[in-house]
Short mmCIF file of C-alpha atoms and ligand atoms in Angstrom, two decimals:
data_model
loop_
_atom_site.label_atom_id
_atom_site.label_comp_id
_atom_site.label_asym_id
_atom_site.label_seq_id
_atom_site.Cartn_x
_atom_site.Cartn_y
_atom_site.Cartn_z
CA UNK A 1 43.31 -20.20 17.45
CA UNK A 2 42.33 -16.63 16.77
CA UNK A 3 39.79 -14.98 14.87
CA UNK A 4 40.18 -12.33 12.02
CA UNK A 5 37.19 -10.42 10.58
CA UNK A 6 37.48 -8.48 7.11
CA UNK A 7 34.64 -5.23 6.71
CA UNK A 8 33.80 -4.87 2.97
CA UNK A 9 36.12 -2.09 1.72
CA UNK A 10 38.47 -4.99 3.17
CA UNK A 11 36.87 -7.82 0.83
CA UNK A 12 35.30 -5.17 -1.67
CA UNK A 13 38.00 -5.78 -4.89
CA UNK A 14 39.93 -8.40 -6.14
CA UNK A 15 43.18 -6.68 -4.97
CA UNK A 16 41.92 -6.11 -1.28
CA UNK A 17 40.99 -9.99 -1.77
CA UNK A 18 44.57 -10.86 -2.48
CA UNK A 19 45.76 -8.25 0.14
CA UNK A 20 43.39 -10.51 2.87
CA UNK A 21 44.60 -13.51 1.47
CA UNK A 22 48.45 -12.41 2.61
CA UNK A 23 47.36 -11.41 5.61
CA UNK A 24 46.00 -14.50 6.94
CA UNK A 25 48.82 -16.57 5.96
CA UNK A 26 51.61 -14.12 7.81
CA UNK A 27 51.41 -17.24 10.56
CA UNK A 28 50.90 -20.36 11.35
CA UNK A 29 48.38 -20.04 14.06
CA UNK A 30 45.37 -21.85 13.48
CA UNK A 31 42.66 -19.24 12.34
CA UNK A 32 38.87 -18.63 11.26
CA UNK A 33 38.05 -15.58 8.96
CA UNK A 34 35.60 -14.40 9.43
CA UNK A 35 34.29 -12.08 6.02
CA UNK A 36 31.30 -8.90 5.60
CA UNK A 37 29.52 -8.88 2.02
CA UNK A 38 31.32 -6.52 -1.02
CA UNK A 39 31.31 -3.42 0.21
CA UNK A 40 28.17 -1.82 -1.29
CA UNK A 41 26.33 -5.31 -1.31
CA UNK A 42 24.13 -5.05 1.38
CA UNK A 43 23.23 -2.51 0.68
CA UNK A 44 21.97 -2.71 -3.04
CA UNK A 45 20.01 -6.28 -1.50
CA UNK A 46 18.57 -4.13 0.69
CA UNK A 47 17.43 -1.74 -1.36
CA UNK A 48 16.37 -4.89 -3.98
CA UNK A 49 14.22 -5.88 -1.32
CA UNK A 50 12.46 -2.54 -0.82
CA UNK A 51 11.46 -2.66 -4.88
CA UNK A 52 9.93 -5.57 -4.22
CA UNK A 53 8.34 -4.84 -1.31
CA UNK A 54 7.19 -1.79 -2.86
CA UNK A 55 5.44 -3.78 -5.99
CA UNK A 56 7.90 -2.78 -8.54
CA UNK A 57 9.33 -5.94 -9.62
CA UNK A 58 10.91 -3.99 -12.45
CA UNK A 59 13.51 -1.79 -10.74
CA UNK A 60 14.15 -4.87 -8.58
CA UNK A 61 14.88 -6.52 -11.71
CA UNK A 62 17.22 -3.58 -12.90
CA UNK A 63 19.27 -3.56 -9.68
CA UNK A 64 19.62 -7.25 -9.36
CA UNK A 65 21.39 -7.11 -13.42
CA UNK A 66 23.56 -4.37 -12.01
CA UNK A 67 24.42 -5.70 -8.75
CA UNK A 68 25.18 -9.03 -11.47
CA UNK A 69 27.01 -7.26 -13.79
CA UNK A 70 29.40 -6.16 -10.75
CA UNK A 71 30.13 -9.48 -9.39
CA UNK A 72 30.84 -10.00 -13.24
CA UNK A 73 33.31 -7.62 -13.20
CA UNK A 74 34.89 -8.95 -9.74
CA UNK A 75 34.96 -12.36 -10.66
CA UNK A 76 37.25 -11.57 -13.79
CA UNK A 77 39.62 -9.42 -11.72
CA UNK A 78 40.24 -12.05 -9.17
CA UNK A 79 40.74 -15.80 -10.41
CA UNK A 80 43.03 -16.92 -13.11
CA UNK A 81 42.82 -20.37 -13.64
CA UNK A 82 40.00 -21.98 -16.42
CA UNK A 83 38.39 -24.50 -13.53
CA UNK A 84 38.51 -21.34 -11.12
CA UNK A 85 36.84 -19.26 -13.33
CA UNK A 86 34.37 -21.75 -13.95
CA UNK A 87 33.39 -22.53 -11.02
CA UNK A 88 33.09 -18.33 -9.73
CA UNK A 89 31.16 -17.88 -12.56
CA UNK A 90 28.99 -20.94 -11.53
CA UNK A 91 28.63 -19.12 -8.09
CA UNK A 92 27.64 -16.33 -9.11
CA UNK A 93 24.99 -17.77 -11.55
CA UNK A 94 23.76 -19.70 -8.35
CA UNK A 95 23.06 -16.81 -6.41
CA UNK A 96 21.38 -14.23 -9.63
CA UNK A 97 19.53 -17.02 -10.61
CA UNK A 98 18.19 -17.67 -6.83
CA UNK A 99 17.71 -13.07 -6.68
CA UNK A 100 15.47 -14.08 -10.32
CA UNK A 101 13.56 -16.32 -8.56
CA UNK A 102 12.57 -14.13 -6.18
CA UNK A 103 11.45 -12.03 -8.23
CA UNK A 104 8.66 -14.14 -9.27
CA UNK A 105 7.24 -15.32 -5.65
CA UNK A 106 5.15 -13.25 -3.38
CA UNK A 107 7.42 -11.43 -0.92
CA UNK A 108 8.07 -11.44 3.37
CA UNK A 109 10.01 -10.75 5.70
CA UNK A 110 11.76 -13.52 5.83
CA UNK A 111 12.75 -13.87 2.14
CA UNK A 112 14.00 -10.66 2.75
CA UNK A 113 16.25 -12.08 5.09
CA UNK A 114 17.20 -14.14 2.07
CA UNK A 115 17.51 -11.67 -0.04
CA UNK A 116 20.21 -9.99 2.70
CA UNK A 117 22.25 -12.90 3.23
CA UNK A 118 22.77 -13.45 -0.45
CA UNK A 119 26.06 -10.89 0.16
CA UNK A 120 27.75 -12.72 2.48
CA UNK A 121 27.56 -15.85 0.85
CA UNK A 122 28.92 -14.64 -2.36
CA UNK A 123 31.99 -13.10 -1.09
CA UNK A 124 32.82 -15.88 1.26
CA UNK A 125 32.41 -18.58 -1.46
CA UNK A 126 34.14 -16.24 -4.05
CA UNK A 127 37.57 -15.66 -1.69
CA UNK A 128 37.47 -19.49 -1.28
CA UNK A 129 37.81 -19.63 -4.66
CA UNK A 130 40.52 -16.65 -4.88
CA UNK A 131 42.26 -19.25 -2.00
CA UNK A 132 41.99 -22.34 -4.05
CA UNK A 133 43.35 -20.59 -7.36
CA UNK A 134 46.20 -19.05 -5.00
CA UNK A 135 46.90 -22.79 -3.62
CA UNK A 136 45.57 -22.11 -0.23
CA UNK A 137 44.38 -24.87 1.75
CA UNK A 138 41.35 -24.18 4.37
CA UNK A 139 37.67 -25.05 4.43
CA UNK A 140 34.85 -22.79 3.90
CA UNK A 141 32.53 -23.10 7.14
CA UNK A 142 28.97 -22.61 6.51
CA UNK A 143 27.46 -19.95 8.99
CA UNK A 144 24.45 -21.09 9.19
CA UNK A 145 25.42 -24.34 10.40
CA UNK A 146 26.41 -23.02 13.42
CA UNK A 147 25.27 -19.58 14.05
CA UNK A 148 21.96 -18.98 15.35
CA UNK A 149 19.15 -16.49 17.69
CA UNK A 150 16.84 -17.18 19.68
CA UNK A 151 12.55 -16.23 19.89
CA UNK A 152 13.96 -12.38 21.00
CA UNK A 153 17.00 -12.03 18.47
CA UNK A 154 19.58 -13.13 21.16
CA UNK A 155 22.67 -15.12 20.22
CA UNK A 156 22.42 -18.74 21.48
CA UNK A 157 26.26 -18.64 22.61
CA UNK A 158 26.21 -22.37 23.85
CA UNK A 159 24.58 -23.29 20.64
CA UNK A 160 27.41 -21.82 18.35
CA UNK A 161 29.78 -23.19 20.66
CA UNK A 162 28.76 -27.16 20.49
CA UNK A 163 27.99 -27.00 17.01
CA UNK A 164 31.02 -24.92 15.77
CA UNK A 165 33.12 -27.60 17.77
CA UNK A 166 31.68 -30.17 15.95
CA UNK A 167 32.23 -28.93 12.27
CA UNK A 168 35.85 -27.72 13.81
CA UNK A 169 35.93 -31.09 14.88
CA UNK A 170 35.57 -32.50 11.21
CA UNK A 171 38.28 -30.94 10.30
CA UNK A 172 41.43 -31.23 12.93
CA UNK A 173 43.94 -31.21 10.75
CA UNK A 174 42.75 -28.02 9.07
CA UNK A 175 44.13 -24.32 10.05
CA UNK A 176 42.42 -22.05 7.62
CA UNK A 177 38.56 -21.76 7.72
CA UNK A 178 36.62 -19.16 6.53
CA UNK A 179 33.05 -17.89 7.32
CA UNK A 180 30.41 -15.48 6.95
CA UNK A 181 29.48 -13.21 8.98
CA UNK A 182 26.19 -11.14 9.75
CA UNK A 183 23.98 -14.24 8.29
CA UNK A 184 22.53 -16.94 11.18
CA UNK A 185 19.48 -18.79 11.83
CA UNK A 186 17.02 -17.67 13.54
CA UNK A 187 14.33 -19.85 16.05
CA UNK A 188 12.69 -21.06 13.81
CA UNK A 189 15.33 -22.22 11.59
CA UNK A 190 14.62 -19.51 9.17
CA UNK A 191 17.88 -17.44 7.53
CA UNK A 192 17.97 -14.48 9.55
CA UNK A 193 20.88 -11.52 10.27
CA UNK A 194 22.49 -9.90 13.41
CA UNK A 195 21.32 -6.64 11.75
CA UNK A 196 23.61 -4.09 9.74
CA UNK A 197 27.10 -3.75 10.54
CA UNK A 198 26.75 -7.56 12.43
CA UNK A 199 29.49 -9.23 11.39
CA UNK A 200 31.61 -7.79 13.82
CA UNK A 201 29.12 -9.10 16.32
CA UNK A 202 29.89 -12.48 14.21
CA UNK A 203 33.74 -12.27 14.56
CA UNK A 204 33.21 -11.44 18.28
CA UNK A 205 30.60 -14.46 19.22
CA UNK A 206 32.91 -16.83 17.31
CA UNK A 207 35.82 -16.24 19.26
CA UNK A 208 33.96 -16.35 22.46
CA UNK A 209 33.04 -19.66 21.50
CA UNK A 210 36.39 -21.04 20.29
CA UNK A 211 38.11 -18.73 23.29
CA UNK A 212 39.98 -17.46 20.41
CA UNK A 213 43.56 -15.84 21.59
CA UNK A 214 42.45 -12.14 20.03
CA UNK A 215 39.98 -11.26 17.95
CA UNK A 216 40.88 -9.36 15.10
CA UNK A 217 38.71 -6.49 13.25
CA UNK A 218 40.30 -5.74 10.13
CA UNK A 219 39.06 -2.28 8.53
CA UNK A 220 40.44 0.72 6.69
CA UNK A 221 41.04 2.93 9.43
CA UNK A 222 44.08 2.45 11.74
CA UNK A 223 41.61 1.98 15.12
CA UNK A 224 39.10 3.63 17.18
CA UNK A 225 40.14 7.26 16.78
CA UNK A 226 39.86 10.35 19.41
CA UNK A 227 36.94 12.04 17.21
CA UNK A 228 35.05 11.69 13.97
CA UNK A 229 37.28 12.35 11.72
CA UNK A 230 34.56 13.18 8.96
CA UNK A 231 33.85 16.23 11.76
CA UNK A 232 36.87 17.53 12.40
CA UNK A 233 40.39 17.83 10.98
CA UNK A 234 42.81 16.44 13.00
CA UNK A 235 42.18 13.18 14.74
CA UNK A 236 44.60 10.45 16.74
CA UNK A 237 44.05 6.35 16.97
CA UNK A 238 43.62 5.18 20.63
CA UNK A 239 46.39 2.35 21.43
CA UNK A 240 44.19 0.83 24.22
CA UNK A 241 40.92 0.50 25.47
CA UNK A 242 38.52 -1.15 28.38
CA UNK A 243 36.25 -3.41 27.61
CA UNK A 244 34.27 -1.14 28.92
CA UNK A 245 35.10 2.15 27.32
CA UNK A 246 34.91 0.34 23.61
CA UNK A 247 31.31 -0.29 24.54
CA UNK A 248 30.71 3.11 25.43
CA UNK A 249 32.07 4.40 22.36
CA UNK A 250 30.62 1.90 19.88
CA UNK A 251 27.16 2.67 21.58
CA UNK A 252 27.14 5.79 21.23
CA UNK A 253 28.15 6.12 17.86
CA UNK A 254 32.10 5.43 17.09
CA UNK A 255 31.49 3.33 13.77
CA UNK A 256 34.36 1.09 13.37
CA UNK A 257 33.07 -1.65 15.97
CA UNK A 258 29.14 -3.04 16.21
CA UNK A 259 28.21 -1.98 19.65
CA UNK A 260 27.08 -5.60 20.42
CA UNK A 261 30.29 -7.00 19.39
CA UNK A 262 31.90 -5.92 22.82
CA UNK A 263 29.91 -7.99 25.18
CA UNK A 264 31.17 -11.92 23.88
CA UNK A 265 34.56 -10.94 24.12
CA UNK A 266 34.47 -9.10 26.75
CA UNK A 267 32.63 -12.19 28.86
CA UNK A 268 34.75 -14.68 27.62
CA UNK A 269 37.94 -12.44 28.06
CA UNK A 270 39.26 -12.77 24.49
CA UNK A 271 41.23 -9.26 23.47
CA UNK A 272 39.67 -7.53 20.66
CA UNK A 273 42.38 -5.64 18.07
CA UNK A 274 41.02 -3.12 15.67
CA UNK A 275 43.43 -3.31 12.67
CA UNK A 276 43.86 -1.66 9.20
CA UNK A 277 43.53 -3.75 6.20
CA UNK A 278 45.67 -1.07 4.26
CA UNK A 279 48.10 -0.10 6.81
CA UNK A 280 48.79 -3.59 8.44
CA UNK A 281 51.98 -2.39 10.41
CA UNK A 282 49.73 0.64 12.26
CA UNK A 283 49.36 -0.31 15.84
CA UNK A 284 45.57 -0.06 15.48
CA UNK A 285 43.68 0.01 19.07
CA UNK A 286 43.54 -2.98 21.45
CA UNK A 287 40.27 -3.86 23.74
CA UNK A 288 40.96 -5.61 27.16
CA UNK A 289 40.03 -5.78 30.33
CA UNK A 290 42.60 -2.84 31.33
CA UNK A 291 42.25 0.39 30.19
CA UNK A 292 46.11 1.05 29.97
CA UNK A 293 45.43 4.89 31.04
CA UNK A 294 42.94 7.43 32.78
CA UNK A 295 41.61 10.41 31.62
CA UNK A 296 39.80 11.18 28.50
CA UNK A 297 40.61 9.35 25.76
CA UNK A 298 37.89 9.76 23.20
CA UNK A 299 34.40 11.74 21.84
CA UNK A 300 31.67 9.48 19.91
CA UNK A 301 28.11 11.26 18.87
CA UNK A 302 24.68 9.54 18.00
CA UNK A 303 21.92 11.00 16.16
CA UNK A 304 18.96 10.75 15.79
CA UNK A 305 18.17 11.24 19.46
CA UNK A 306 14.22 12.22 20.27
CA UNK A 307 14.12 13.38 24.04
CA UNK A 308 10.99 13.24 25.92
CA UNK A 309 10.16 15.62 29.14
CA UNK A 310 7.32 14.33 31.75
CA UNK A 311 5.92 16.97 34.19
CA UNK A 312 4.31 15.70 36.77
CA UNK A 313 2.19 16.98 40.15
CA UNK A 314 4.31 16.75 43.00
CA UNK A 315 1.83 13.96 44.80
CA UNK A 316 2.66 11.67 41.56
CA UNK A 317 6.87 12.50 41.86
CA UNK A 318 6.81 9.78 45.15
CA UNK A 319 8.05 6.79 45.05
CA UNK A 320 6.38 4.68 42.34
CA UNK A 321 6.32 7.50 39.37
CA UNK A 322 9.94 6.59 37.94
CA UNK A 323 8.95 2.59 37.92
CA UNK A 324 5.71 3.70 36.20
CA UNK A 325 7.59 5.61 33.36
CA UNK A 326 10.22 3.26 32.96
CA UNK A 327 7.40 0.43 32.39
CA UNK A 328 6.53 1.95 29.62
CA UNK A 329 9.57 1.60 27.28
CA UNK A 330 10.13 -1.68 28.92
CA UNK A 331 6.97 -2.66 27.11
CA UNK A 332 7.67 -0.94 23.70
CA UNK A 333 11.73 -2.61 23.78
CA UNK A 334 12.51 0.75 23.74
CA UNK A 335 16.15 1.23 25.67
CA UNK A 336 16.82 4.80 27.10
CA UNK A 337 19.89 6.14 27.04
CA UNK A 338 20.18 9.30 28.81
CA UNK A 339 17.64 10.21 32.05
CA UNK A 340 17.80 13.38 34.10
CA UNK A 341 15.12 14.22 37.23
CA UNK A 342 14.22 16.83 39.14
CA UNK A 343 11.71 17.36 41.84
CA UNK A 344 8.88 17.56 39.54
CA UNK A 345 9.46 16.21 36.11
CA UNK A 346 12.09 13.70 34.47
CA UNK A 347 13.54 13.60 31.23
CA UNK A 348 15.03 10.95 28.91
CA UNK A 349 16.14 10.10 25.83
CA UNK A 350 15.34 7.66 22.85
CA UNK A 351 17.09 7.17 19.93
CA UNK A 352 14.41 4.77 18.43
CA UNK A 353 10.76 6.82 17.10
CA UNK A 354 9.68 3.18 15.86
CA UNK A 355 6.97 3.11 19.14
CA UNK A 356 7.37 6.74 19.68
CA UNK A 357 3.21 7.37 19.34
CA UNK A 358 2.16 4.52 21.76
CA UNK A 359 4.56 5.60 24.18
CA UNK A 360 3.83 9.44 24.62
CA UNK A 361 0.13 8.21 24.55
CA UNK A 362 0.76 5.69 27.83
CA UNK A 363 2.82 8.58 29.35
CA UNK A 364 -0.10 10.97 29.46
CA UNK A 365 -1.68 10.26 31.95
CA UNK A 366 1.40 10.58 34.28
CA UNK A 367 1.53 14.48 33.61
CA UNK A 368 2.38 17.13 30.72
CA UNK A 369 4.75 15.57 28.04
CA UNK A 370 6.74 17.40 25.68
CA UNK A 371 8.70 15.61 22.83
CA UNK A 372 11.78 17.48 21.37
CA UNK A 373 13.37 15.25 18.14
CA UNK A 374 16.80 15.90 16.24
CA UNK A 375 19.08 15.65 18.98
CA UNK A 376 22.58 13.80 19.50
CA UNK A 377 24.38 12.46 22.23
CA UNK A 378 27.83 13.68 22.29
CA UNK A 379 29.59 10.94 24.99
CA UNK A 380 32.96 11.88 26.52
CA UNK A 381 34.85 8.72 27.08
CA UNK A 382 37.88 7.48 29.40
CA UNK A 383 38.57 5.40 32.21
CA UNK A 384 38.49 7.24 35.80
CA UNK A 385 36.94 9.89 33.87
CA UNK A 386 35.00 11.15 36.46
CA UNK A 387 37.95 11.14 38.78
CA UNK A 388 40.21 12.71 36.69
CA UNK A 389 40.66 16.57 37.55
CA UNK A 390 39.50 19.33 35.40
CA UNK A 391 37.79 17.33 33.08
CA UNK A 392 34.37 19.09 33.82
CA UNK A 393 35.96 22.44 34.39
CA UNK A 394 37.69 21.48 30.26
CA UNK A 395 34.57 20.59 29.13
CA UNK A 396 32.46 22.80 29.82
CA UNK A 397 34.59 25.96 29.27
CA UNK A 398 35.00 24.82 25.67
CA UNK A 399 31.29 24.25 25.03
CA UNK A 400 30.22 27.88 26.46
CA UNK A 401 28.69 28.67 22.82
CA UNK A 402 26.86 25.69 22.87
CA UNK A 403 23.31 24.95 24.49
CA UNK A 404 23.40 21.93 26.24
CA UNK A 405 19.84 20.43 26.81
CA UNK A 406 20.84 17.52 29.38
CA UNK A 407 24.07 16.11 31.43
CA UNK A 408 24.50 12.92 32.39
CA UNK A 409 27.82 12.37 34.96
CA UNK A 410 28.27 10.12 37.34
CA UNK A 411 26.25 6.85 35.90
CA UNK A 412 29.26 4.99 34.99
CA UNK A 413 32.57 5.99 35.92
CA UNK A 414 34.53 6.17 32.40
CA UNK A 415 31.45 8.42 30.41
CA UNK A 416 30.00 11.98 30.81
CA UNK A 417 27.09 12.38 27.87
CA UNK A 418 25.85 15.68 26.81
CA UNK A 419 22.29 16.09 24.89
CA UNK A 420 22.86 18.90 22.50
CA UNK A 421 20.76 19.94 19.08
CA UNK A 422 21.83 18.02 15.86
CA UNK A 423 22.76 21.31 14.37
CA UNK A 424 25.14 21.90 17.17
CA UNK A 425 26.94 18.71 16.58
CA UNK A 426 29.88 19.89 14.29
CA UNK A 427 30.79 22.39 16.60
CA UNK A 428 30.51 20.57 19.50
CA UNK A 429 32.81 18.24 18.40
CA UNK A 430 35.33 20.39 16.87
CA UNK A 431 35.03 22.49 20.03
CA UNK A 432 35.96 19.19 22.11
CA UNK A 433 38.60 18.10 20.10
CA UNK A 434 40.32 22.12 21.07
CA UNK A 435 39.75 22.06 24.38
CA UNK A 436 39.93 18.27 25.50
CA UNK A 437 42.23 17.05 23.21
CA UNK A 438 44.19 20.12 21.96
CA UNK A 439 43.98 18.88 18.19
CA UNK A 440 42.34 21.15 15.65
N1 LIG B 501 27.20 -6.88 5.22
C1 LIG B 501 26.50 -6.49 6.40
C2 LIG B 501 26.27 -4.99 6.40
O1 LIG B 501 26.75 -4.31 5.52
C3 LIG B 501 27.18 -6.90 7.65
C4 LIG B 501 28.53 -6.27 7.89
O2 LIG B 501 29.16 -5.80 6.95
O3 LIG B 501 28.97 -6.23 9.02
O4 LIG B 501 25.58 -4.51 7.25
MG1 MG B 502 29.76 -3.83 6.18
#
């Protein structure tokens, strides 16, 4: 059984619709599809619930009729026959009138969450519709019969596991099912998310539970490329990746793959394929355990970065004064991803400002800090990448117009990350692509 996982632009018009609907039925292999929101869905919820969370009711009540008036649209593009139609239209009543409802009861958080899951639902129930018009048999799986979190936002993997083998159970002589993605349940039973971009995450924790024979991440870019293409001209998909070098990449700020999404696969050994929805044919970029070659294979860059310096007296540097530091963001869930030390002061990053306040107020007392926001992370990628030779020498020769505020080589052996100023980033990267990649 394998898993297949459509992003938005993928689902986001009737044609792409039918385009998924011919790609899932290339085979016979037993299969759950797993599907994002419209593209542009989320995010209009999202901004939905921010009207009303902001007291005006009215402009919520504007975007909801447009948002409508677009599913109105969709819905006549994609189903043909009279008790299709029907029923589509019915769905998309359903889910308005729930939006209008809403609007009249005193918001939270977690109608909010609600509010965001409304996306997901539609499209899922609306291609099951496209599928019954087309003839298609398969069964719509509800996600939130099966997908949940725990008290700390964690997926409950053995959870998903028994009860998606019971509703796959149900159904054994069944090999189409399709689900949602992003939406699951949350502790205490509420509707909850696995945040933005999580239905990769989705695809991923489902095939880890099924041990699905590949996991499939349909987009509209051929792979994980060598750069950011929006940054510089020429860029080149990556046939294969590591498990390991994915993570790094998606982490620090590749876009095409949820940075969580690595981890269930990667446990449960089930390869992850990164495939176009409008180029089916391209080779795309496969994640498994090997990394198929050394040496560099791509850049990724995350903003947004807020590094912290702490200068300490030499008498607090001992032993101790890196535990103490390190307590703090441990108590504010604040991960750091870059650290650099000397004798007398350390420095690391953040890419979160959400606690930033309590933080630096906790660190006083441990010596002189200084906070420097606006940075990004530009993270060299490859397997053996520390072993491989002239990669330093490369790198740094290209960036020689560029001032580099921290290095960090040597933590893992398939990264080097560089701190550099946001408004270095463009050249940065177009300077790496030159000199490590010899692409323009
Ligand atoms: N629809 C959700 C989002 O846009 C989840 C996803 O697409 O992965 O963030
Ligand atoms: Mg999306």
């Amino acid at each position: 059984m394998k898993v297949m996982k459509f992003g938005g632009t993928s689902v986001g018009k009737p044609e792409r619709m039918r385009q998924v609907s011919q790609l899932i039925t290339r085979d016979t292999e037993p299969k759950i599809v797993v599907l994002s929101a419209l593209s542009g869905t989320t995010n209009a919820l999202v901004e939905i619930g921010q009207s009303i969370a902001g007291g005006d009711r009215e402009q919520a009540r504007q975007q909801i009729a447009r948002l409508d008036a677009h599913y109105q649209e969709f819905i006549r593009g994609l189903v043909k026959r009279d008790k299709t139609i029907a029923k589509a239209k019915a769905v998309v009543a359903e889910h308005f009138e729930f939006l209008t409802i809403i609007l009249k009861i005193s918001f939270s958080e977690a109608l909010n969450k609600d509010i965001l899951a409304q996306g997901e639902l539609l499209s899922t129930k609306l291609f099951s519709l496209f599928l019954e018009d087309s003839g298609i048999d398969h069964v719509l799986l509800p996600a939130l019969e099966f997908m949940s979190i725990d008290a700390h936002d964690e997926p409950r993997i053995n959870s998903i596991k028994t009860k998606l083998g019971q509703l796959l159970e149900q159904h054994k002589d069944k090999n189409l099912f399709i689900t949602q993605g992003y939406i699951c349940r949350n502790a205490r039973g509420e509707v909850d998310n696995l945040k933005r971009g999580g239905s990769d995450y989705s695809a991923s924790l489902i095939a880890a539970a099924i041990n699905a024979s590949v996991c499939e991440i349909w987009t509209d870019i051929d792979g994980m490329h060598n750069n950011d293409p929006r940054m510089v001209k020429k860029t080149r998909p990556i046939e294969q990746l590591s498990f390991e070098e994915a993570a790094e990449l998606a982490y620090f700020g590749a876009k095409i793959l949820h940075p969580a999404s690595i981890w269930p696969a990667q446990f449960y050994k089930v390869p992850v394929k990164l495939l176009n929805t409008m180029q089916p044919e391209a080779k795309g970029t496969l994640i498994t355990e090997e990394a198929g070659s050394d040496g560099v294979k791509a850049i990724a860059a995350k903003d947004g970065i807020i590094a912290i310096n702490i200068r300490s007296s030499r008498m607090l540097l001992a032993y101790g004064f890196l535990r103490k530091i390190f307590e703090v963001f441990e108590k504010y869930r604040t991960p750091i991803d870059m650290i650099t030390t000397s004798e007398v002061a350390v420095s690391v990053t953040i890419d979160s400002a959400t606690d930033l306040k309590s933080i630096l107020k906790e660190l006083e007392p441990f010596g002189t800090v200084e906070v420097e926001e606006n940075y990004t992370i530009v993270s060299i990628v490859g397997n053996e990448i520390t072993r491989t030779p002239e990669v330093l020498s490369k790198l740094f020769e290209a960036l020689v117009p560029v001032p580099i505020r921290m290095v960090s080589y040597g933590g893992s052996k398939h990264n080097v990350s560089l701190l550099i100023p946001f408004a270095n980033k463009t050249q940065t990267l177009q300077l790496l692509n030159k000199g490590l990649f010899g692409l323009e």
